Amino acid sequence: MNFINRDVISISDFSKEEILFILDTAEKIENKGSFGLLNDKILAVLFFEPSTRTRLSFESAMHRLGGRVLGFSDYLSTSTKKGESLHDTIKMVENYADIIVIRHFLDGAARLAADATEKPIINAGDGSNQHPTQTLLDLFTIRKLHGKIDTLHIGFVGDLKYGRTVHSLAAALSHFNVQLYFISPETLKMPKHLLEELSAKNIQYIVSDKIEEFIPKLDVLYATRIQQERFADRNEYEKVKDSYILTKKMLHDAKPTLKILHPLPRVNEISRELDDTPYAAYFEQAKYGVVVRKAIIGLLAGVYK
Amino acid sequence: MNNERKHIGFIEQGTVIDHIHNESIFKIIRILKLDYSQALVFVGFNLDSKRISKKGLIKIEEIFLDDETLSKIALIAPDATINIIKDSKVTEKKKLILPDSFQGLMKCTNYNCITNKENVHTKFLVQDKINRIFQCYFCETKIHDNEIEIIREIKEKT
Ligand SMILES: [Zn+2]
């Protein structure tokens, strides 16, 4: 499978085989030394919107491959403020780097960047649209923790309406034989068109606003943050904000193998008392972000095959 | 005599776009830039029709539309029919077929889409030709038939 110079813009650009190949590559290199592999390569990391976690994860991945990193993490300090178009910014940066990672506050920015250059572009989040490396690391984490993806019961809880990570992960999981549960307040339900796409691929799912009754069935619970700004009515927010906080008590009937994931940062949706339990997998998930991004960068650069 | 024969002029060479719903007539005038054209143009509203209750029609003398233009008409007036006129006779009837993708013709409905913020052409992939569902190439927003908003001025390609 050839990934050299490919763009990584949207999870929907990748077939099931390609997704598995990326996961397999990450698995293969996980405990292998990689220093110096990319010592003549430069990764540009262009963050038009701050996201410290994602940026550090990409930079760590590139450093571990022995490559160099340049870029910016503050939109205010770039010339875009002075009116330079994204197209022109990319045309400039392509002279300085071999692979370009972009995070942008506008939907579609990564695709535009990819069209502006022959150099491979990795989308590290474009507005509320896509964040494919997050989806790949989520899949990697699930497979790593359970040894498989097929036949798992996977629940999503929190803001399922605006949650980009949830939408992409659900779409990627539709390549597999899984049972999905979408648990959220009425106002933050999974968008109808995404549910229709799951139905079209014969994925079984349940939509509910109650979490307790589904806990015993789950192998994975993917939690996301409920943000106050998503609510027009403050009372509505107050009513639902604490209803999905995961606690030890709530997990009383959970399978011992249940794993809780979260794209981080969390606020209060997962009680800290769970951090030391075997359910907590969110920090491990963040760790796997580096190896998955190493795999992706290495595949695009052609050092992993 | 039906009201079309009575009121609309004849052309010797050119194109007749027939069976247009009233609300699509001005859209077609815009995308064909007929308001800037030197050609002889007849436009009719509310003409008698067997196929649709009241039809609109545009006749353009001396102008023959290319496939790209026809696919634009397919986008905004899928029921329209195209007749090619030579020596005052219909010599060819063309079918309107939606293209697989098109550029710079309509707006993306997503306010936060980069095409609404930067000076770039919009581009759409036709996802479902029957139900007429389009997907923004950039932000992946799905746009349904009833949400189509045509861009009047087609930006010059940079
Ligand atoms: Zn768009």
Short mmCIF file of C-alpha atoms in Angstrom, two decimals, chain B residues 7 71 91 101 114:
data_model
loop_
_atom_site.label_atom_id
_atom_site.label_comp_id
_atom_site.label_asym_id
_atom_site.label_seq_id
_atom_site.Cartn_x
_atom_site.Cartn_y
_atom_site.Cartn_z
CA HIS B 7 -46.66 35.83 -28.03
CA SER B 71 -24.79 20.94 -16.61
CA THR B 91 -32.70 19.70 -35.15
CA SER B 101 -18.87 17.76 -9.67
CA ILE B 114 -13.52 28.48 4.07
#
